[in-house]
Tab-separated table of C-alpha atoms in Angstrom:
chain	number	residue	atom	x	y	z
A	165	UNK	CA	2.205	-21.122	9.074
A	166	UNK	CA	3.758	-18.122	7.105
A	167	UNK	CA	6.570	-18.328	4.909
A	168	UNK	CA	8.867	-15.725	5.693
A	169	UNK	CA	11.655	-14.007	3.157
A	170	UNK	CA	14.788	-12.568	3.773
A	171	UNK	CA	14.959	-10.074	1.241
A	172	UNK	CA	18.045	-7.866	0.155
A	173	UNK	CA	17.224	-4.629	0.847
A	174	UNK	CA	18.730	-2.841	-2.544
A	175	UNK	CA	19.496	-5.715	-4.767
A	176	UNK	CA	16.374	-8.023	-3.941
A	177	UNK	CA	16.520	-11.327	-5.294
A	178	UNK	CA	14.111	-12.754	-8.574
A	179	UNK	CA	13.726	-15.782	-6.529
A	180	UNK	CA	12.696	-14.706	-3.599
A	181	UNK	CA	10.523	-12.172	-5.246
A	182	UNK	CA	8.474	-14.478	-7.324
A	183	UNK	CA	7.881	-16.471	-4.859
A	184	UNK	CA	6.483	-13.627	-2.668
A	185	UNK	CA	4.039	-12.473	-5.479
A	186	UNK	CA	3.012	-16.423	-6.587
A	187	UNK	CA	1.694	-15.995	-2.893
A	188	UNK	CA	-0.100	-12.936	-3.791
A	189	UNK	CA	-1.522	-14.797	-7.227
A	190	UNK	CA	-2.781	-17.797	-5.394
A	191	UNK	CA	-5.277	-15.397	-3.243
A	192	UNK	CA	-2.845	-15.381	-0.154
A	193	UNK	CA	-2.522	-12.183	1.686
A	194	UNK	CA	1.285	-11.080	2.335
A	195	UNK	CA	3.041	-8.363	4.705
A	196	UNK	CA	5.606	-6.502	2.796
A	197	UNK	CA	8.051	-3.759	3.749
A	198	UNK	CA	7.076	0.215	2.099
A	199	UNK	CA	8.941	3.703	2.373
A	200	UNK	CA	6.758	4.429	5.304
A	201	UNK	CA	5.492	1.154	7.213
A	202	UNK	CA	5.067	-2.594	6.907
A	203	UNK	CA	1.846	-3.187	5.324
A	204	UNK	CA	-0.755	-5.726	4.358
A	205	UNK	CA	-0.831	-6.472	0.764
A	206	UNK	CA	-3.470	-8.697	-1.563
A	207	UNK	CA	-4.146	-9.064	-5.061
A	208	UNK	CA	-7.121	-6.867	-7.110
A	209	UNK	CA	-10.200	-8.295	-6.713
A	210	UNK	CA	-9.287	-10.644	-3.992
A	211	UNK	CA	-12.670	-9.786	-1.439
A	212	UNK	CA	-10.857	-12.711	0.929
A	213	UNK	CA	-7.859	-10.992	0.698
A	214	UNK	CA	-9.788	-7.816	2.149
A	215	UNK	CA	-12.049	-9.336	4.826
A	216	UNK	CA	-8.901	-10.635	6.520
A	217	UNK	CA	-6.651	-7.663	6.289
A	218	UNK	CA	-10.244	-5.736	7.976
A	219	UNK	CA	-9.851	-8.700	10.604
A	220	UNK	CA	-6.688	-9.148	11.347
A	221	UNK	CA	-7.003	-4.571	12.158
A	222	UNK	CA	-10.465	-5.006	13.203
A	223	UNK	CA	-11.431	-2.306	10.834
A	224	UNK	CA	-15.200	-1.776	9.322
A	225	UNK	CA	-16.614	-1.302	6.345
A	226	UNK	CA	-15.866	2.138	6.369
A	227	UNK	CA	-12.248	1.831	6.062
A	228	UNK	CA	-10.600	2.821	3.026
A	229	UNK	CA	-7.736	0.747	1.046
A	230	UNK	CA	-5.178	1.761	-0.887
A	231	UNK	CA	-3.795	0.927	-4.257
A	232	UNK	CA	-0.049	0.784	-4.130
A	233	UNK	CA	1.395	1.186	-7.739
A	234	UNK	CA	4.291	0.247	-9.711
A	235	UNK	CA	4.439	4.011	-11.815
A	236	UNK	CA	2.395	7.177	-12.694
A	237	UNK	CA	1.254	4.771	-15.682
A	238	UNK	CA	-0.413	2.683	-13.618
A	239	UNK	CA	-1.945	4.744	-11.583
A	240	UNK	CA	-3.196	6.311	-14.491
A	241	UNK	CA	-5.183	3.159	-14.989
A	242	UNK	CA	-7.625	3.869	-11.557
A	243	UNK	CA	-7.008	7.758	-10.667
A	244	UNK	CA	-7.927	11.152	-12.842
A	245	UNK	CA	-5.329	13.283	-12.921
A	246	UNK	CA	-6.184	16.440	-14.657
A	247	UNK	CA	-2.420	18.624	-15.828
A	248	UNK	CA	-2.074	20.575	-12.166
A	249	UNK	CA	-2.602	17.228	-9.950
A	250	UNK	CA	-0.748	15.113	-12.696
A	251	UNK	CA	2.346	17.112	-12.224
A	252	UNK	CA	2.456	17.840	-8.931
A	253	UNK	CA	1.556	14.176	-8.106
A	254	UNK	CA	4.610	13.517	-10.909
A	255	UNK	CA	6.937	15.660	-8.587
A	256	UNK	CA	5.973	13.925	-5.405
A	257	UNK	CA	6.590	10.247	-6.592
A	258	UNK	CA	7.602	7.476	-6.105
A	259	UNK	CA	7.349	9.144	-1.842
A	260	UNK	CA	5.366	8.150	1.248
A	261	UNK	CA	2.090	10.237	0.000
A	262	UNK	CA	-0.695	8.466	-0.416
A	263	UNK	CA	-3.425	10.500	-2.897
A	264	UNK	CA	-7.103	10.226	-2.559
A	265	UNK	CA	-8.319	11.073	-6.921
A	266	UNK	CA	-11.801	10.940	-8.584
A	267	UNK	CA	-11.611	6.816	-9.526
A	268	UNK	CA	-11.906	5.531	-13.298
A	269	UNK	CA	-14.007	2.894	-14.069
A	270	UNK	CA	-11.350	0.645	-13.870
A	271	UNK	CA	-11.108	1.172	-9.945
A	272	UNK	CA	-12.418	-1.790	-8.304
A	273	UNK	CA	-15.495	-0.968	-6.808
A	274	UNK	CA	-15.227	-2.060	-3.126
A	275	UNK	CA	-12.356	0.205	-3.233
A	276	UNK	CA	-14.073	3.670	-3.764
A	277	UNK	CA	-15.402	5.807	-1.334
A	278	UNK	CA	-19.094	5.055	-1.214
A	279	UNK	CA	-20.201	9.305	-2.238
A	280	UNK	CA	-17.169	10.868	-3.446
A	281	UNK	CA	-16.425	7.809	-6.192
A	282	UNK	CA	-12.806	8.618	-5.096
A	283	UNK	CA	-10.102	5.966	-4.580
A	284	UNK	CA	-6.250	6.217	-3.083
A	285	UNK	CA	-3.240	5.490	-5.003
A	286	UNK	CA	0.447	5.451	-3.620
A	287	UNK	CA	3.974	5.103	-5.626
A	288	UNK	CA	6.270	3.514	-3.019
A	289	UNK	CA	9.933	4.763	-2.917
A	290	UNK	CA	11.677	1.332	-2.327
A	291	UNK	CA	13.182	-1.043	-3.646
A	292	UNK	CA	11.422	-4.391	-2.384
A	293	UNK	CA	8.147	-3.328	-2.775
A	294	UNK	CA	9.049	-1.892	-6.567
A	295	UNK	CA	10.531	-5.415	-7.485
A	296	UNK	CA	7.205	-6.944	-6.381
A	297	UNK	CA	4.929	-4.290	-8.499
A	298	UNK	CA	6.946	-5.006	-11.102
A	299	UNK	CA	6.472	-8.689	-11.030
A	300	UNK	CA	2.990	-8.503	-10.292
A	301	UNK	CA	2.274	-6.486	-13.188
A	302	UNK	CA	-0.874	-5.104	-11.161
A	303	UNK	CA	-1.052	-2.561	-8.001
A	304	UNK	CA	-1.507	-4.414	-4.802
A	305	UNK	CA	-4.542	-3.888	-2.198
A	306	UNK	CA	-2.964	-2.731	1.175
A	307	UNK	CA	-3.284	-1.018	4.569
A	308	UNK	CA	-0.485	-0.662	6.888
A	309	UNK	CA	0.420	-3.397	9.593
A	310	UNK	CA	-0.777	-1.215	12.596
A	311	UNK	CA	-2.958	-4.028	15.051
A	312	UNK	CA	-5.387	-2.704	16.996
A	313	UNK	CA	-4.967	-1.326	20.586
A	314	UNK	CA	-0.788	-0.453	18.976
A	315	UNK	CA	0.152	3.418	18.551
A	316	UNK	CA	2.637	2.659	16.409
A	317	UNK	CA	3.389	0.274	13.399
A	318	UNK	CA	5.347	-3.202	14.049
A	319	UNK	CA	9.111	-2.379	12.351
A	320	UNK	CA	10.343	-5.430	12.779
A	321	UNK	CA	9.878	-8.497	10.039
A	322	UNK	CA	10.637	-11.168	13.035
A	323	UNK	CA	8.533	-10.090	15.190
A	324	UNK	CA	5.851	-9.678	12.418
A	325	UNK	CA	5.885	-13.274	11.680
A	326	UNK	CA	5.659	-14.299	15.118
A	327	UNK	CA	2.459	-12.279	15.917
A	328	UNK	CA	0.737	-13.018	12.592
A	329	UNK	CA	2.056	-16.026	11.643
A	330	UNK	CA	-1.197	-17.986	11.534
A	331	UNK	CA	-3.077	-15.414	9.693
A	332	UNK	CA	-0.804	-14.036	6.891
A	333	UNK	CA	0.513	-16.275	4.149
A	334	UNK	CA	3.936	-14.514	3.958
A	335	UNK	CA	6.054	-12.070	5.271
A	336	UNK	CA	9.014	-10.214	3.447
A	337	UNK	CA	11.602	-8.781	5.473
A	338	UNK	CA	14.325	-6.336	4.320
A	339	UNK	CA	15.513	-4.065	6.873
A	340	UNK	CA	13.487	-2.008	9.720
A	341	UNK	CA	10.892	0.328	8.540
A	342	UNK	CA	9.738	3.258	10.201
A	343	UNK	CA	7.067	3.933	12.173
A	344	UNK	CA	5.630	7.574	10.108
A	345	UNK	CA	2.885	6.674	7.829
A	346	UNK	CA	2.211	8.371	4.446
A	347	UNK	CA	0.919	11.857	4.345
A	348	UNK	CA	-2.349	10.970	2.617
A	349	UNK	CA	-3.226	14.254	0.806
A	350	UNK	CA	-6.775	14.877	-1.056
A	351	UNK	CA	-7.404	16.260	-4.679
A	352	UNK	CA	-10.643	15.348	-5.240
A	353	UNK	CA	-12.223	18.537	-4.636
A	354	UNK	CA	-10.743	21.881	-6.022
A	355	UNK	CA	-7.903	22.901	-3.319
A	356	UNK	CA	-5.805	20.145	-2.261
A	357	UNK	CA	-6.636	19.272	1.369
A	358	UNK	CA	-3.823	17.248	3.929
A	359	UNK	CA	-5.860	14.872	5.790
A	360	UNK	CA	-2.862	13.118	7.440
A	361	UNK	CA	0.078	14.740	8.114
A	362	UNK	CA	2.592	11.761	8.496
A	363	UNK	CA	6.262	11.162	6.388
A	364	UNK	CA	7.377	13.251	3.061
A	365	UNK	CA	7.493	16.950	2.670
A	366	UNK	CA	4.090	18.373	3.211
A	367	UNK	CA	5.015	21.960	1.889
A	368	UNK	CA	4.169	21.288	-1.689
A	369	UNK	CA	0.764	20.630	-0.913
A	370	UNK	CA	0.123	23.680	1.496
């Protein structure tokens, strides 16, 4: 049975955040809110957690997970940014964007595109997500909580708890999340390419 944490949306309780982070450190899989949708998240190196996410979402091995980072310094440990890309990403973060970038050697191999050696990264603009990342001290491996056969992600924490009670270890609920996923921008080639049009201002990438 999953733990259910009722988290204040503006001032997350440190005790609650600490318990959620301990669940992640113990190898657990959590559901947490972001500035676009609820997401599934586990710790770096948690291969069983990745398998659980794939099972919940019925994903194949080609699905690319996202490294959700606290800030640009942390993002830079796992993705390479030249000066021009750095300025663009800095202007757009934190925000509801996922960036595809060349990976550094520190990026987990299982998260890389097998041929292009790229990794998806993002910095969320959400108080609870940021509190989790601050306490954890490392990125979360994440995927949007979109269940098989559904066109939109679940938006209610209590419903997520009911639906996924026996397949996740904790649900953090700080209120409704949106249904619009992040905008995905590929910076691994000469010109940025918008791979998915989602939340946020797209004009800065066009």
